[in-house]
């Protein structure tokens, strides 16, 4: 049995797709550059025809003069005029010029850019030239490494090369046992490898086996390849594994399927391959961290209502649909919020175009803006895919806001926060709380919070009865609740309480002696019902 190209392609989150449908390496172009710089007040104008031009080289203006330099991207250091920046970029044969400025370019400057065939990226002056140059060089350099066969999207080709050298199928995994790449045709995978590839992570029972026999301990302390014996119970043929490490930091692991330990020569190839993989994973992580930072800042803007909502959504690369805000918190049994960084990493694994939502870590909560209408199926699918890698001991609470347009995302965020608080108040609840499905429970939760915070009048008939119950164990609140639920029907109220109707009649008379209920007043009855909702019923959470 072999893995077809479609299954392989679904894991290649580092790839672009060309307009003609052919796969492309992860080449940086003007659109991607603007996406990365999007959090810094970027303006883009100029001819659309050059926006897809690959950016493989950078030229920088020398304010002191000197010979002309050439590059696909021109950094107009020290140039204040858009017109002059365009002229210098055209001389350098650049497709795009990047400069800093706070002033909207005039029509003449825009026309010059169109005539010269140069796109202009105008970045807010809050970003220094050193920071801007670092970002630009980093993004373009990454694309050059990819094209040279050393970039993050070439991990599959590297896996094929290592597999051919060591004589067995190869899998590359990150430090959380998630699949980064694997070798392709020519090998029949064992059940464990097949499940790992299709599930994009080693199955939990296989990870538990590796933990039990000391594989992960070995990887954390040694660079020497280790042989893992077959396990028929787990559908596992023999394995050799080597740590993928940069300095002292473990980035992942390199696995090859083999029925016996590799020869010294092939084991050396595996160890050398692990060092090459480390360079790839490090570059991929640096690029991902950069995009995470930009994405996080834009998501915070959207859920706090800063800036132009449609423009922010556009910079995030999301369609102009309706969205829901998802709020997630994660705890271990011994420490609150201890697992939230793992949730954030899972939520932002893969580059923007490969994920349906956009996420940020804000305080102790991961917020995700997810395209979603009234049907919550995309929410449940996102939660399942994002959280399935967490251990069984991780306690996750989730709140989901109502559907909202871009301008209404702050409201959806508030709804998500309230839904999250309600879910946290229900320790045994497994399903996330969705605002528009649970609004009545959320309103009651608000009332309880108001009572606990002392934001209701201290002396009300209900609070007086509650105090009387606490002092004398009289059960007046339960009787009043049953009477109101039964709309004054003594027999129905008595049946719900399991007492005789005369008992209810007696309690109602005694309650009237304790406080002035005024139950003949419709407004008083409504107020009592609302206040009672703030007091949990006996036996409820």
XYZ file of C-alpha atoms in Angstrom:
541
model
C 0.000 0.000 0.000
C 1.402 3.424 -0.869
C 0.476 6.966 0.016
C -0.844 8.839 -3.011
C 0.201 12.337 -3.938
C -3.028 13.883 -2.709
C -2.471 12.582 0.808
C 1.110 13.762 0.700
C 0.084 17.171 -0.585
C -2.401 17.752 2.218
C 0.503 17.992 4.654
C 2.621 20.345 2.628
C 1.536 23.450 4.470
C 4.602 25.341 3.317
C 3.603 25.424 -0.329
C 1.885 27.879 -2.600
C -0.370 27.016 -5.507
C 0.134 28.780 -8.798
C -2.781 30.168 -10.740
C -2.362 27.370 -13.278
C -2.815 24.803 -10.523
C 0.759 23.552 -10.394
C 2.543 23.350 -7.099
C 5.197 25.952 -6.402
C 7.808 26.361 -3.764
C 7.116 28.846 -1.040
C 8.332 31.833 -3.049
C 8.051 35.302 -1.584
C 6.176 37.768 -3.736
C 4.791 41.239 -3.150
C 1.471 40.008 -1.774
C 3.164 37.826 0.821
C 5.521 40.639 1.787
C 2.556 42.955 2.362
C 0.827 40.255 4.411
C 3.871 39.952 6.686
C 4.270 43.710 7.018
C 0.514 44.187 7.354
C 0.572 44.996 11.046
C 2.664 48.111 10.499
C 0.278 50.328 8.553
C 1.324 49.257 5.056
C 0.000 50.893 1.904
C 0.450 49.170 -1.456
C -0.065 50.810 -4.829
C 1.243 50.416 -8.351
C 0.601 47.998 -11.226
C -1.165 44.726 -10.389
C 0.902 42.930 -13.017
C 4.011 42.769 -10.799
C 2.366 41.623 -7.556
C 3.127 37.958 -8.226
C 6.754 38.586 -9.212
C 9.101 36.340 -7.172
C 11.412 38.345 -4.904
C 14.820 36.656 -4.859
C 17.182 39.571 -4.245
C 17.310 42.865 -2.362
C 19.025 46.118 -3.339
C 19.459 48.992 -0.907
C 19.842 52.667 -1.608
C 23.186 54.155 -0.675
C 22.552 57.769 0.423
C 26.220 58.527 -0.242
C 25.858 57.591 -3.896
C 28.037 55.055 -5.668
C 27.424 52.523 -8.407
C 23.936 51.276 -9.228
C 22.913 47.990 -7.581
C 20.232 45.638 -8.845
C 17.572 43.551 -7.085
C 13.968 42.406 -7.292
C 13.167 44.500 -4.205
C 14.585 47.966 -3.559
C 14.894 49.376 -0.035
C 14.721 53.166 -0.424
C 16.731 53.986 2.697
C 16.896 57.736 3.314
C 14.482 58.550 0.482
C 11.486 60.689 1.482
C 9.955 61.227 -1.967
C 7.851 58.453 -3.481
C 8.640 59.727 -6.973
C 12.399 59.571 -6.322
C 12.066 56.123 -4.738
C 10.261 54.847 -7.847
C 12.943 56.342 -10.110
C 15.737 54.655 -8.111
C 13.863 51.341 -8.077
C 13.363 51.442 -11.843
C 17.110 52.099 -12.286
C 17.807 49.061 -10.071
C 15.401 46.985 -12.220
C 13.268 46.255 -9.149
C 9.654 45.096 -9.194
C 8.879 46.732 -5.851
C 10.248 49.567 -3.762
C 9.841 49.711 0.015
C 10.055 53.016 1.843
C 8.886 54.586 5.082
C 6.387 57.427 5.205
C 3.250 58.776 6.835
C 1.906 60.808 3.902
C -0.604 59.444 1.392
C 1.122 59.518 -2.039
C -0.402 61.943 -4.511
C -1.838 61.114 -7.922
C 1.387 62.058 -9.729
C 3.437 59.613 -7.638
C 0.921 56.848 -8.245
C 0.949 57.516 -11.979
C 4.774 57.432 -12.031
C 4.731 54.027 -10.323
C 2.231 52.701 -12.870
C 4.314 53.943 -15.816
C 7.540 52.538 -14.361
C 5.967 49.155 -13.618
C 7.088 49.379 -9.993
C 4.896 48.496 -7.016
C 5.290 50.771 -3.999
C 5.066 49.495 -0.424
C 4.792 52.425 1.993
C 5.423 51.417 5.627
C 4.571 53.479 8.692
C 7.543 55.321 10.194
C 6.952 53.613 13.557
C 8.945 50.718 12.069
C 12.640 51.591 11.986
C 14.794 50.971 8.941
C 16.829 48.368 10.824
C 13.664 46.452 11.739
C 12.214 46.814 8.264
C 15.421 45.665 6.571
C 15.667 42.683 8.937
C 12.155 41.540 8.066
C 12.632 42.040 4.323
C 15.993 40.282 4.171
C 14.691 37.430 6.339
C 11.632 36.795 4.158
C 13.529 37.029 0.847
C 16.418 34.936 2.155
C 13.967 32.223 3.192
C 12.581 32.091 -0.350
C 16.109 31.827 -1.772
C 16.914 28.956 0.581
C 13.719 27.188 -0.480
C 14.554 27.455 -4.177
C 18.090 26.245 -3.489
C 16.704 23.087 -1.873
C 17.304 24.171 1.702
C 14.023 25.812 2.600
C 11.099 24.598 4.686
C 8.948 23.440 1.771
C 11.742 21.143 0.550
C 11.520 18.833 3.573
C 9.650 16.229 1.508
C 12.425 16.149 -1.083
C 14.969 15.883 1.719
C 13.000 12.979 3.233
C 13.087 11.228 -0.168
C 16.838 11.755 -0.407
C 17.515 10.393 3.081
C 15.192 7.426 2.459
C 17.139 6.495 -0.679
C 20.449 6.780 1.210
C 19.445 4.681 4.241
C 17.260 2.190 2.353
C 13.965 2.667 4.164
C 10.919 4.953 4.428
C 11.594 8.161 6.360
C 9.374 10.349 8.526
C 10.369 13.761 9.892
C 8.542 14.874 13.039
C 8.675 17.977 15.199
C 9.226 17.960 18.963
C 5.541 17.181 19.554
C 5.588 14.090 17.311
C 3.680 15.920 14.568
C 4.559 15.012 10.990
C 6.591 17.662 9.179
C 7.418 15.577 6.082
C 7.864 11.984 4.908
C 9.314 10.056 2.002
C 7.000 8.966 -0.760
C 6.592 6.155 -3.225
C 8.395 2.814 -3.243
C 7.716 1.675 0.317
C 4.804 -0.118 1.955
C 4.076 1.600 5.294
C 3.349 -0.409 8.409
C 0.037 0.393 10.176
C 1.718 2.695 12.714
C 3.444 4.767 10.007
C 0.283 4.957 7.934
C -1.722 6.159 10.959
C 1.013 8.694 11.751
C 0.942 10.161 8.243
C -2.822 10.261 7.873
C -3.342 11.599 11.410
C -0.410 14.031 11.023
C 0.881 12.831 14.407
C 2.056 9.567 15.918
C -0.954 7.775 17.482
C -1.270 8.229 21.218
C -0.726 4.538 21.987
C 2.499 4.586 19.945
C 3.702 7.713 21.755
C 2.942 6.047 25.085
C 5.009 3.027 23.976
C 7.952 5.270 23.029
C 7.657 7.082 26.354
C 7.583 3.804 28.271
C 10.651 2.290 26.593
C 12.692 5.505 26.890
C 12.775 6.725 23.280
C 11.928 10.334 24.147
C 14.404 10.349 27.023
C 17.127 9.182 24.633
C 16.242 11.864 22.078
C 16.418 14.575 24.727
C 19.929 13.594 25.805
C 21.736 11.966 22.859
C 22.426 12.562 19.169
C 23.230 8.869 18.553
C 20.643 7.006 16.434
C 18.546 4.559 18.456
C 16.951 1.313 17.290
C 13.336 0.748 18.370
C 12.294 -2.891 18.283
C 9.150 -3.964 16.404
C 5.825 -4.177 18.248
C 3.151 -6.277 16.565
C 0.636 -5.099 19.169
C 1.056 -1.513 17.958
C 1.396 -2.323 14.229
C 4.984 -1.169 14.426
C 7.918 -2.484 12.424
C 11.446 -1.736 13.605
C 12.658 1.875 13.612
C 15.882 3.821 13.818
C 15.467 7.337 15.142
C 17.866 10.261 15.451
C 17.385 13.537 17.303
C 16.993 16.706 15.250
C 18.765 19.304 17.326
C 20.193 22.819 17.097
C 22.701 23.376 19.868
C 21.040 21.954 22.971
C 17.490 22.487 21.743
C 15.557 19.470 20.457
C 13.540 20.489 17.393
C 12.226 17.082 16.397
C 13.223 13.621 15.230
C 14.122 11.714 12.059
C 12.730 8.180 11.721
C 13.502 5.378 9.273
C 11.653 2.045 9.157
C 14.023 -0.953 9.244
C 13.792 -4.503 10.527
C 17.206 -4.375 12.215
C 19.676 -1.680 13.323
C 21.271 0.183 10.428
C 24.872 -0.437 9.528
C 27.380 2.055 10.875
C 27.603 3.728 7.467
C 23.841 4.141 7.105
C 23.476 5.194 10.747
C 26.011 7.958 10.029
C 23.919 9.021 7.027
C 20.865 9.166 9.286
C 22.712 11.297 11.861
C 23.991 13.662 9.165
C 20.493 13.840 7.694
C 19.151 14.832 11.112
C 21.556 17.773 11.205
C 20.371 18.902 7.764
C 16.739 18.551 8.845
C 17.537 20.709 11.889
C 18.522 23.599 9.617
C 15.267 23.271 7.689
C 13.086 23.122 10.807
C 14.879 26.086 12.356
C 14.276 28.217 9.257
C 10.642 27.102 9.141
C 10.172 28.005 12.799
C 11.730 31.462 12.394
C 9.448 32.181 9.453
C 6.418 30.856 11.340
C 7.248 32.971 14.402
C 7.398 36.089 12.235
C 4.015 35.362 10.685
C 2.562 34.484 14.108
C 3.569 37.905 15.420
C 1.966 39.764 12.519
C -1.142 37.572 12.648
C -1.525 38.032 16.408
C -1.377 41.795 16.199
C -3.986 41.894 13.440
C -6.354 39.528 15.294
C -6.115 41.712 18.404
C -6.988 44.747 16.285
C -10.028 42.953 14.862
C -11.473 41.729 18.180
C -10.822 45.057 19.941
C -12.292 47.153 17.143
C -9.158 49.071 16.136
C -8.642 50.248 12.577
C -10.763 49.588 9.509
C -12.457 46.195 10.116
C -12.598 45.219 6.439
C -8.963 46.212 5.889
C -7.795 44.202 8.921
C -9.698 41.125 7.751
C -8.156 41.599 4.301
C -4.650 41.743 5.784
C -5.379 38.524 7.638
C -6.177 36.894 4.315
C -9.721 35.977 5.366
C -12.746 36.175 3.046
C -15.254 39.004 3.654
C -17.799 36.665 5.254
C -19.301 36.365 8.724
C -17.124 35.065 11.521
C -17.213 33.684 15.024
C -14.674 34.403 17.742
C -13.542 31.302 19.625
C -11.984 31.726 23.094
C -9.920 28.842 24.485
C -8.165 28.332 27.810
C -6.169 25.248 28.795
C -4.990 24.037 32.184
C -3.147 21.118 33.698
C -4.545 19.412 36.825
C -1.921 21.228 38.914
C -1.654 24.676 37.313
C -4.097 27.012 35.608
C -3.241 28.208 32.087
C -0.125 25.991 32.013
C -1.044 24.471 28.625
C -2.171 27.616 26.809
C 1.106 28.037 24.886
C 0.661 24.552 23.436
C -2.851 25.472 22.296
C -1.525 28.641 20.634
C 1.194 26.711 18.828
C -1.318 24.131 17.616
C -3.712 26.888 16.496
C -1.015 28.647 14.464
C 0.811 25.622 13.055
C 1.060 25.931 9.291
C 1.122 29.155 7.349
C -1.882 31.410 7.016
C -3.216 30.148 3.709
C -3.317 26.541 5.014
C -5.505 27.337 8.057
C -9.188 28.320 8.128
C -8.877 30.747 11.058
C -6.462 33.315 12.479
C -5.394 33.275 16.119
C -3.736 35.303 18.861
C -2.651 34.664 22.430
C -4.080 37.514 24.507
C -3.464 37.219 28.228
C -4.266 33.630 29.164
C -6.695 33.056 26.305
C -6.247 31.996 22.678
C -8.723 33.887 20.485
C -9.429 32.656 16.972
C -11.392 34.472 14.272
C -13.005 31.730 12.196
C -15.182 32.168 9.075
C -18.522 30.706 10.173
C -22.208 31.421 9.702
C -25.034 30.188 11.951
C -24.034 26.534 11.476
C -21.322 25.720 14.016
C -19.916 22.720 12.122
C -16.727 24.639 11.132
C -16.182 25.547 14.801
C -16.375 21.946 15.960
C -14.111 20.829 13.099
C -11.550 23.506 13.991
C -11.614 22.558 17.672
C -11.249 18.866 16.861
C -8.279 19.426 14.534
C -6.571 21.957 16.792
C -6.965 20.294 20.186
C -6.620 16.626 19.354
C -2.872 16.676 20.004
C -3.272 17.739 23.637
C -2.808 15.111 26.324
C -5.736 13.552 28.123
C -4.828 15.349 31.318
C -5.235 18.818 29.769
C -8.409 20.619 30.852
C -9.783 22.761 28.024
C -12.564 25.341 28.309
C -14.069 26.877 25.185
C -16.484 29.721 24.503
C -17.830 30.578 21.062
C -19.268 33.969 20.156
C -22.198 34.513 17.845
C -21.819 35.041 14.068
C -20.622 38.547 13.236
C -19.504 40.712 10.361
C -15.991 42.153 10.519
C -17.173 45.312 12.284
C -19.039 43.236 14.906
C -16.083 41.063 15.945
C -15.606 42.927 19.280
C -19.176 41.912 20.204
C -18.519 38.307 19.201
C -15.370 38.398 21.346
C -17.394 39.569 24.380
C -19.891 36.790 23.732
C -17.037 34.288 23.488
C -15.670 35.519 26.832
C -19.061 35.081 28.504
C -19.486 31.640 26.960
C -15.991 30.728 28.150
C -16.836 31.820 31.701
C -19.997 29.716 31.625
C -18.079 26.668 30.379
C -15.486 27.166 33.137
C -18.292 27.193 35.723
C -19.372 23.733 34.555
C -16.451 21.416 35.398
C -18.185 18.345 33.974
C -19.270 19.940 30.682
C -17.458 18.503 27.672
C -19.069 20.440 24.825
C -18.024 24.059 24.203
C -20.541 26.758 25.055
C -21.879 28.511 21.937
C -23.421 31.900 22.681
C -26.465 31.763 20.430
C -27.247 28.228 21.628
C -26.836 29.035 25.340
C -27.892 32.667 25.716
C -30.428 31.946 28.456
C -27.841 30.121 30.590
C -25.388 32.960 29.952
C -27.917 35.561 31.160
C -28.440 33.534 34.341
C -24.686 33.287 34.766
C -24.480 37.081 34.513
C -27.085 37.413 37.244
C -25.213 35.021 39.513
C -22.013 36.968 38.912
C -23.846 40.195 39.752
C -25.127 38.729 43.013
C -21.670 37.407 43.964
C -20.152 40.816 43.209
C -22.776 42.632 45.255
C -24.160 44.521 42.272
C -27.812 43.957 43.222
C -29.761 45.620 46.072
C -28.768 44.050 49.371
C -32.317 43.937 50.783
C -34.782 42.258 48.444
C -37.498 39.759 49.366
C -35.417 37.023 47.731
C -32.201 37.928 49.604
C -34.165 38.078 52.883
C -35.602 34.613 52.265
C -32.145 33.308 51.329
C -30.774 34.600 54.630
C -33.694 33.050 56.499
C -33.072 29.689 54.805
C -29.408 29.841 55.758
C -30.233 30.622 59.385
C -33.215 28.296 59.892
C -33.013 25.651 57.128
C -36.550 26.522 56.048
C -36.369 25.924 52.274
C -38.355 29.050 51.450
C -36.430 29.828 48.230
C -37.180 26.381 46.796
C -40.855 26.787 47.675
C -41.055 30.239 46.107
C -39.288 28.997 42.955
C -41.687 26.050 42.646
C -44.726 28.301 43.189
C -43.557 30.775 40.519
C -42.688 27.977 38.059
C -46.186 26.546 38.586
C -47.691 30.027 38.053
C -49.345 29.921 41.486
C -50.801 26.391 41.188
C -50.392 24.932 44.712
C -50.913 21.320 43.613
C -48.310 21.508 40.855
C -45.835 23.286 43.131
C -46.393 20.684 45.866
C -45.848 17.838 43.395
C -42.515 19.296 42.227
C -41.404 19.656 45.854
C -42.731 16.268 46.932
C -44.933 17.701 49.697
C -48.648 18.189 50.405
C -50.343 21.321 48.955
C -51.154 22.436 52.495
C -47.429 22.486 53.217
C -46.876 24.861 50.312
C -49.807 27.015 51.486
C -48.313 27.139 55.016
C -44.844 28.062 53.761
C -46.205 30.817 51.545
C -48.041 32.311 54.543
C -44.878 32.148 56.710
C -42.820 33.742 53.923
C -45.222 36.667 53.847
C -44.531 37.141 57.550
C -40.777 37.242 56.931
C -40.827 39.687 54.001
C -43.226 41.596 51.792
C -43.315 39.470 48.607
C -46.269 41.285 46.940
C -46.954 38.272 44.729
C -50.215 39.823 43.549
C -48.107 42.372 41.627
C -46.980 41.042 38.176
C -43.836 43.218 38.257
C -42.908 41.852 41.697
C -43.402 38.264 40.499
C -41.180 38.885 37.458
C -38.501 40.509 39.620
C -38.591 37.594 42.069
C -38.202 35.123 39.192
C -35.200 37.032 37.831
C -33.534 37.282 41.241
C -34.176 33.602 41.974
C -32.333 32.717 38.779
C -29.183 34.136 40.361
C -29.367 31.567 43.163
C -28.392 28.032 42.091
C -30.928 25.374 42.873
C -29.945 22.807 45.504
C -27.658 20.197 43.955
C -26.770 22.286 40.870
C -23.364 23.699 40.025
